[in-house]
Short mmCIF file of C-alpha atoms in Angstrom, two decimals:
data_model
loop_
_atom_site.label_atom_id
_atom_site.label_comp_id
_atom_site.label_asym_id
_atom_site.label_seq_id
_atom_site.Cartn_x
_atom_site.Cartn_y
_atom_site.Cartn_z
CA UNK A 195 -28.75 10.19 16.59
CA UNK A 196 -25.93 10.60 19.54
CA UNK A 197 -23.37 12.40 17.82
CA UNK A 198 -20.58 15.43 18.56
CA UNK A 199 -21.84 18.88 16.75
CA UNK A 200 -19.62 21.99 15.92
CA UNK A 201 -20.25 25.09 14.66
CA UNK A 202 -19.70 27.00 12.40
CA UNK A 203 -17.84 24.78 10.16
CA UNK A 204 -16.24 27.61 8.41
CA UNK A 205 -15.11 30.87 10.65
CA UNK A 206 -13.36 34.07 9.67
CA UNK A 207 -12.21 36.82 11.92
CA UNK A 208 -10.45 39.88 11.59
CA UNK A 209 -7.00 39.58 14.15
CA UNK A 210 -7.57 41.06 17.30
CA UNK A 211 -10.82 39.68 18.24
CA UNK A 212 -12.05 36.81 20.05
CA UNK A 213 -13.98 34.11 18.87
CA UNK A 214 -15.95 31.32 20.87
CA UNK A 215 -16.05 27.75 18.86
CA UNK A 216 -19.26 25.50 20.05
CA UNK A 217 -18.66 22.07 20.92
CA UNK A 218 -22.33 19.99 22.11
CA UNK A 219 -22.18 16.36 22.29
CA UNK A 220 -25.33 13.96 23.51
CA UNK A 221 -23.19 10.94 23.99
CA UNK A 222 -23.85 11.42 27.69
CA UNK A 223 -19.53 11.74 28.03
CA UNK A 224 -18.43 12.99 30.97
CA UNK A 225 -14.73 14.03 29.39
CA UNK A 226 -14.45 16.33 26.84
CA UNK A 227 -11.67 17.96 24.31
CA UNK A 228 -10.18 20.22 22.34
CA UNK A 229 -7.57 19.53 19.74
CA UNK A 230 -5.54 21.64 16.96
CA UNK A 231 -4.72 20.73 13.66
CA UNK A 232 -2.16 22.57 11.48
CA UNK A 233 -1.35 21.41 7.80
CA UNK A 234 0.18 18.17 7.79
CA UNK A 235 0.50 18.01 11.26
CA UNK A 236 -1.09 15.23 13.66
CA UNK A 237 -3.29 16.81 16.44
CA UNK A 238 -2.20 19.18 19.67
CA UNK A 239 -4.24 19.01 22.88
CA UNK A 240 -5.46 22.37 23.90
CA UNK A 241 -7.49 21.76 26.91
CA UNK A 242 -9.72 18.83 28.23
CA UNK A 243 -12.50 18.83 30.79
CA UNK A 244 -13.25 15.06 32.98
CA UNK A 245 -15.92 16.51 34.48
CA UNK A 246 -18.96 19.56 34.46
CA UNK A 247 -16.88 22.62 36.01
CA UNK A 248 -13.23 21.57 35.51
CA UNK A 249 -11.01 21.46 32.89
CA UNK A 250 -6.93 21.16 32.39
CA UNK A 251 -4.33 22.87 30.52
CA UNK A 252 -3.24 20.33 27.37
CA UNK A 253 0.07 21.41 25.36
CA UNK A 254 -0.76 24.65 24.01
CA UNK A 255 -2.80 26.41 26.21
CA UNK A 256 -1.92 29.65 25.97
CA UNK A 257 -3.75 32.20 23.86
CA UNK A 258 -7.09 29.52 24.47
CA UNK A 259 -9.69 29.81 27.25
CA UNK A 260 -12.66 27.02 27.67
CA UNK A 261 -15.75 26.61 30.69
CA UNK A 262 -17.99 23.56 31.11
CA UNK A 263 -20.58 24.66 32.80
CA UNK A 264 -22.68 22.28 31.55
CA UNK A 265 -22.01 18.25 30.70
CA UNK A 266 -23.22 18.61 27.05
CA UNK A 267 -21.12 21.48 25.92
CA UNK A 268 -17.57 22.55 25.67
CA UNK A 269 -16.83 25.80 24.12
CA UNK A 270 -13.57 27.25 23.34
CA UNK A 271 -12.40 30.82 22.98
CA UNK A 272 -9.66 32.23 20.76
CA UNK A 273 -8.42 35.29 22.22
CA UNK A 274 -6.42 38.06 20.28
CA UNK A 275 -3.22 36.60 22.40
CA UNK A 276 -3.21 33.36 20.36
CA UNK A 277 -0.86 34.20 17.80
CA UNK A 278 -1.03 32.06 15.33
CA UNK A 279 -5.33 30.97 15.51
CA UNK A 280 -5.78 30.28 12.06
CA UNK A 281 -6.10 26.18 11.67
CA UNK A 282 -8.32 23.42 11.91
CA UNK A 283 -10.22 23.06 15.22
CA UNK A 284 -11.82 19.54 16.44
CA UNK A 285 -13.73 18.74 19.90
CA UNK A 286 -13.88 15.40 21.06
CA UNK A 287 -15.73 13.53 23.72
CA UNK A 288 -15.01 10.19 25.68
CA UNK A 289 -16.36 7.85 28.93
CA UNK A 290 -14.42 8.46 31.42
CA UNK A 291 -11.80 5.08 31.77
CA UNK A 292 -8.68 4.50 30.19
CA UNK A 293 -9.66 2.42 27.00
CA UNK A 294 -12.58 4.34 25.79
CA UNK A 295 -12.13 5.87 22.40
CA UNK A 296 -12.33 9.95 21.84
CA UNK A 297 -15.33 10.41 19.22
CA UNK A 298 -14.82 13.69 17.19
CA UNK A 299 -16.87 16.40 16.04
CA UNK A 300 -16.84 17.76 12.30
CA UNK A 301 -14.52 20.53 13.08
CA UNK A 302 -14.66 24.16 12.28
CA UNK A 303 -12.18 25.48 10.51
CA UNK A 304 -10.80 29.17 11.60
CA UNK A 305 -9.33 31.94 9.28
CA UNK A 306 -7.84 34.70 10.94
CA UNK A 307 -6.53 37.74 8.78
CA UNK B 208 12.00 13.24 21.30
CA UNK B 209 8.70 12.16 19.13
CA UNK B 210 6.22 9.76 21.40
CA UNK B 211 4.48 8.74 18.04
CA UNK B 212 6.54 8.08 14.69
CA UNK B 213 4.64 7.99 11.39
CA UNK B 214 7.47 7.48 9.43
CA UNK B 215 5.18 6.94 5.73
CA UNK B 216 4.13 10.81 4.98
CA UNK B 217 2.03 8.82 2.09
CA UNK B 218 1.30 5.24 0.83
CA UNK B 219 0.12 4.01 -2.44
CA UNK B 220 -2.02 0.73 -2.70
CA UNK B 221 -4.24 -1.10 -5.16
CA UNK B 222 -7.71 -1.85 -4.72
CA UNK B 223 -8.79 -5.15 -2.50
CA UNK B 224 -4.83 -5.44 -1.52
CA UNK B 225 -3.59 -5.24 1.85
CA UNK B 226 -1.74 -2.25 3.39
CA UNK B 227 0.30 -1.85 6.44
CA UNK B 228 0.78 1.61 8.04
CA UNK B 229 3.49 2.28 10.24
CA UNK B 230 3.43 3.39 13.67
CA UNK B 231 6.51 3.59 16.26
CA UNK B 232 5.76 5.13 19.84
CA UNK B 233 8.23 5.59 22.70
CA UNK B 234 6.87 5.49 26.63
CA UNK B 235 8.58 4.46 29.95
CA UNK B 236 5.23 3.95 31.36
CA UNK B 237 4.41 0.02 31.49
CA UNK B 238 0.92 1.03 30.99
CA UNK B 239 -0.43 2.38 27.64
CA UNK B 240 -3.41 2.55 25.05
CA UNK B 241 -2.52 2.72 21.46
CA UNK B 242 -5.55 4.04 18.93
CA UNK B 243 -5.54 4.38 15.27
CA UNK B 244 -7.98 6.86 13.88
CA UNK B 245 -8.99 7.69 9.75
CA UNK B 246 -9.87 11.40 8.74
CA UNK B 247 -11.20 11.31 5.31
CA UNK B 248 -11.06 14.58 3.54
CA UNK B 249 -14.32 15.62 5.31
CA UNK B 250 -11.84 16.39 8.32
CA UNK B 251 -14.00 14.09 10.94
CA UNK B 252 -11.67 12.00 12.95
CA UNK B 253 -13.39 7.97 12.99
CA UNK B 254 -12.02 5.82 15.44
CA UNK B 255 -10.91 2.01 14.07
CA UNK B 256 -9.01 0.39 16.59
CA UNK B 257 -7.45 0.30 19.92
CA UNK B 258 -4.88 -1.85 21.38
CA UNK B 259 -3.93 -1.95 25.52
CA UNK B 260 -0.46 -2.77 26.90
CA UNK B 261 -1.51 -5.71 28.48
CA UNK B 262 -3.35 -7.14 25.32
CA UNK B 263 -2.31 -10.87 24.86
CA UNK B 264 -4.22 -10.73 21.26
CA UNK B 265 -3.69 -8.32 18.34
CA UNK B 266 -6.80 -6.22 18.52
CA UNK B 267 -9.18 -6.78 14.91
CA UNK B 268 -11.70 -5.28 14.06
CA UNK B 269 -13.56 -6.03 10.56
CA UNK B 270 -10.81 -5.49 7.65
CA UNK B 271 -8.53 -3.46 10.76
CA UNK B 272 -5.69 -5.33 12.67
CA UNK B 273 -2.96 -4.08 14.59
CA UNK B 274 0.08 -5.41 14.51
CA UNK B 275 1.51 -4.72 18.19
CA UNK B 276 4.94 -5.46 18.78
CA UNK B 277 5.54 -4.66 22.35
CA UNK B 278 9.38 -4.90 22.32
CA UNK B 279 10.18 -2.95 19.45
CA UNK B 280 7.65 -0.67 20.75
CA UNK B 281 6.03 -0.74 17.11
CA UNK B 282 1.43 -0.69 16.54
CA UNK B 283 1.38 -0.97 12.73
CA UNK B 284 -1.95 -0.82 11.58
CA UNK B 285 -3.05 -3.40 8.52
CA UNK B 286 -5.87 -2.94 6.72
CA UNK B 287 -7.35 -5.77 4.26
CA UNK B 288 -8.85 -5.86 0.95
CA UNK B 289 -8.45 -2.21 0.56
CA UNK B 290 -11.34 -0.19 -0.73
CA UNK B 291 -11.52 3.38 -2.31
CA UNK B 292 -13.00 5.00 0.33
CA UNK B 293 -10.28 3.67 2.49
CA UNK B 294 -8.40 6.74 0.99
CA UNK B 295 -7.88 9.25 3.93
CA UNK B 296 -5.21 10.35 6.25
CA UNK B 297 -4.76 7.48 9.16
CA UNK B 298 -2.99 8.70 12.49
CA UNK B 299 -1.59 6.58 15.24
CA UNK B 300 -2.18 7.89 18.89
CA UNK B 301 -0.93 6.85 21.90
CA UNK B 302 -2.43 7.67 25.71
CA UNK B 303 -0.51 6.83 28.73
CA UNK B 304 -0.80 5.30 32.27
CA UNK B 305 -3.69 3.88 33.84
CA UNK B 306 -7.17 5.25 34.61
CA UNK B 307 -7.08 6.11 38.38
CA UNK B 308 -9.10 8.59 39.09
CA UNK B 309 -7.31 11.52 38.65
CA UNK B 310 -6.22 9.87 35.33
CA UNK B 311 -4.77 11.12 32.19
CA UNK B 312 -7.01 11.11 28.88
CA UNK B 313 -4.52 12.76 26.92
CA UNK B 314 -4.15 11.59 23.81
CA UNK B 315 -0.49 11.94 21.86
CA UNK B 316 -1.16 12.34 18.12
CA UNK B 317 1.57 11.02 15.09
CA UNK B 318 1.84 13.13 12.15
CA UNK B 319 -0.40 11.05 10.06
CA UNK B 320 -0.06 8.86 6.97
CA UNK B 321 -1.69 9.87 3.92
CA UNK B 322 -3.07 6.40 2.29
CA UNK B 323 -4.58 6.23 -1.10
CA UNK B 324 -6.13 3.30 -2.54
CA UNK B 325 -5.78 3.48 -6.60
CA UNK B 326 -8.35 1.55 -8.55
#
């Protein structure tokens, strides 16, 4: 089955260290994503990748680091300059073209105290 | 200002009635995709509909159908015959100007409405 996976789906961390989030997808998508969820809020872009080896700055950025070095995977970092990391965490993945749908992974959610 | 407007934090409905969710969005760009997208409690974002700029139609799909009103800038998304597992968060999303090349896939996310379907 062609799907987007994520793992863990549950994370804790102690503040001050870095975490790396997996994101694999075999959808064969060139684009991939990284979005933010805080409670009762919609999603925030955090960075997003068009093809293997580059990737762009979404709205919040800072405090987040990503690489695609390789088509099927995605992962993001949470360094100890994010200040506020604890939330809900979703990748997506699309075809590259304007009207193509993002499919979503499960999520992992992130608890840092 | 907001580019997506959810103005229903939550919505009630009965079983097998019809619902319609509420979605505003505000772009200069003459080009535009709109997307509606259901995250059941689970947290997994499910794609149910998209609508382009240059539609002529309402987009439909199954019990989905978008109401696109291109000059009040409104996508309001109906959904049919509600069911109980059509209870779930529902968030409008907007992406802007056209795919060329160096294009932009961002997608611009509402706050979400919270829609549950009472038996």
């Amino acid at each position: 089955d062609g799907g987007i996976t994520q793992s863990p789906k549950y994370l804790f961390r102690k503040e001050g260290q870095n975490v790396t989030l997996s994101c694999e997808q075999n959808l064969n998508h060139d684009a991939m994503y990284w979005y933010r969820q805080d409670p009762g809020q919609g999603l925030r872009l955090i960075y997003y990748s068009q093809i293997v080896n580059d990737f762009q700055k979404g709205d919040i950025a800072e405090g987040y680091s990503v690489s695609r070095e390789k088509k099927e995977s995605f992962p993001l970092t949470v360094t100890s300059a994010q200040k506020n990391p604890t939330a809900f965490y979703l990748c997506a993945s699309s075809l590259r073209g304007f009207a193509y749908e993002q499919y979503f992974g499960p999520g992992t959610r992130l608890t840092v105290t | 200002a907001q580019k997506i407007t959810q103005t229903q934090p939550g919505m009630f409905v009965q079983e097998k009635e019809a619902v319609t969710l509420d979605c505003t969005y505000d772009t200069s760009d003459p080009s535009y995709g709109l997307f509606w997208y259901k995250q059941p409690s689970s947290g997994e974002m499910i794609f149910l509909i998209y609508q382009g700029s240059y539609d002529q139609q309402n987009a439909t799909e199954g019990r989905y159908s978008l109401n696109f009103q291109k000059a009040r800038k409104s996508a309001n998304l109906v959904i049919s015959a509600s069911q109980l597992g059509d209870s779930a968060m529902y968030f409008c999303a907007m992406r802007e100007g056209e795919d060329s090349g160096g294009s932009n896939y961002k997608l611009t996310f509402g706050k979400g409405t919270l829609l549950t379907v009472n038996p």
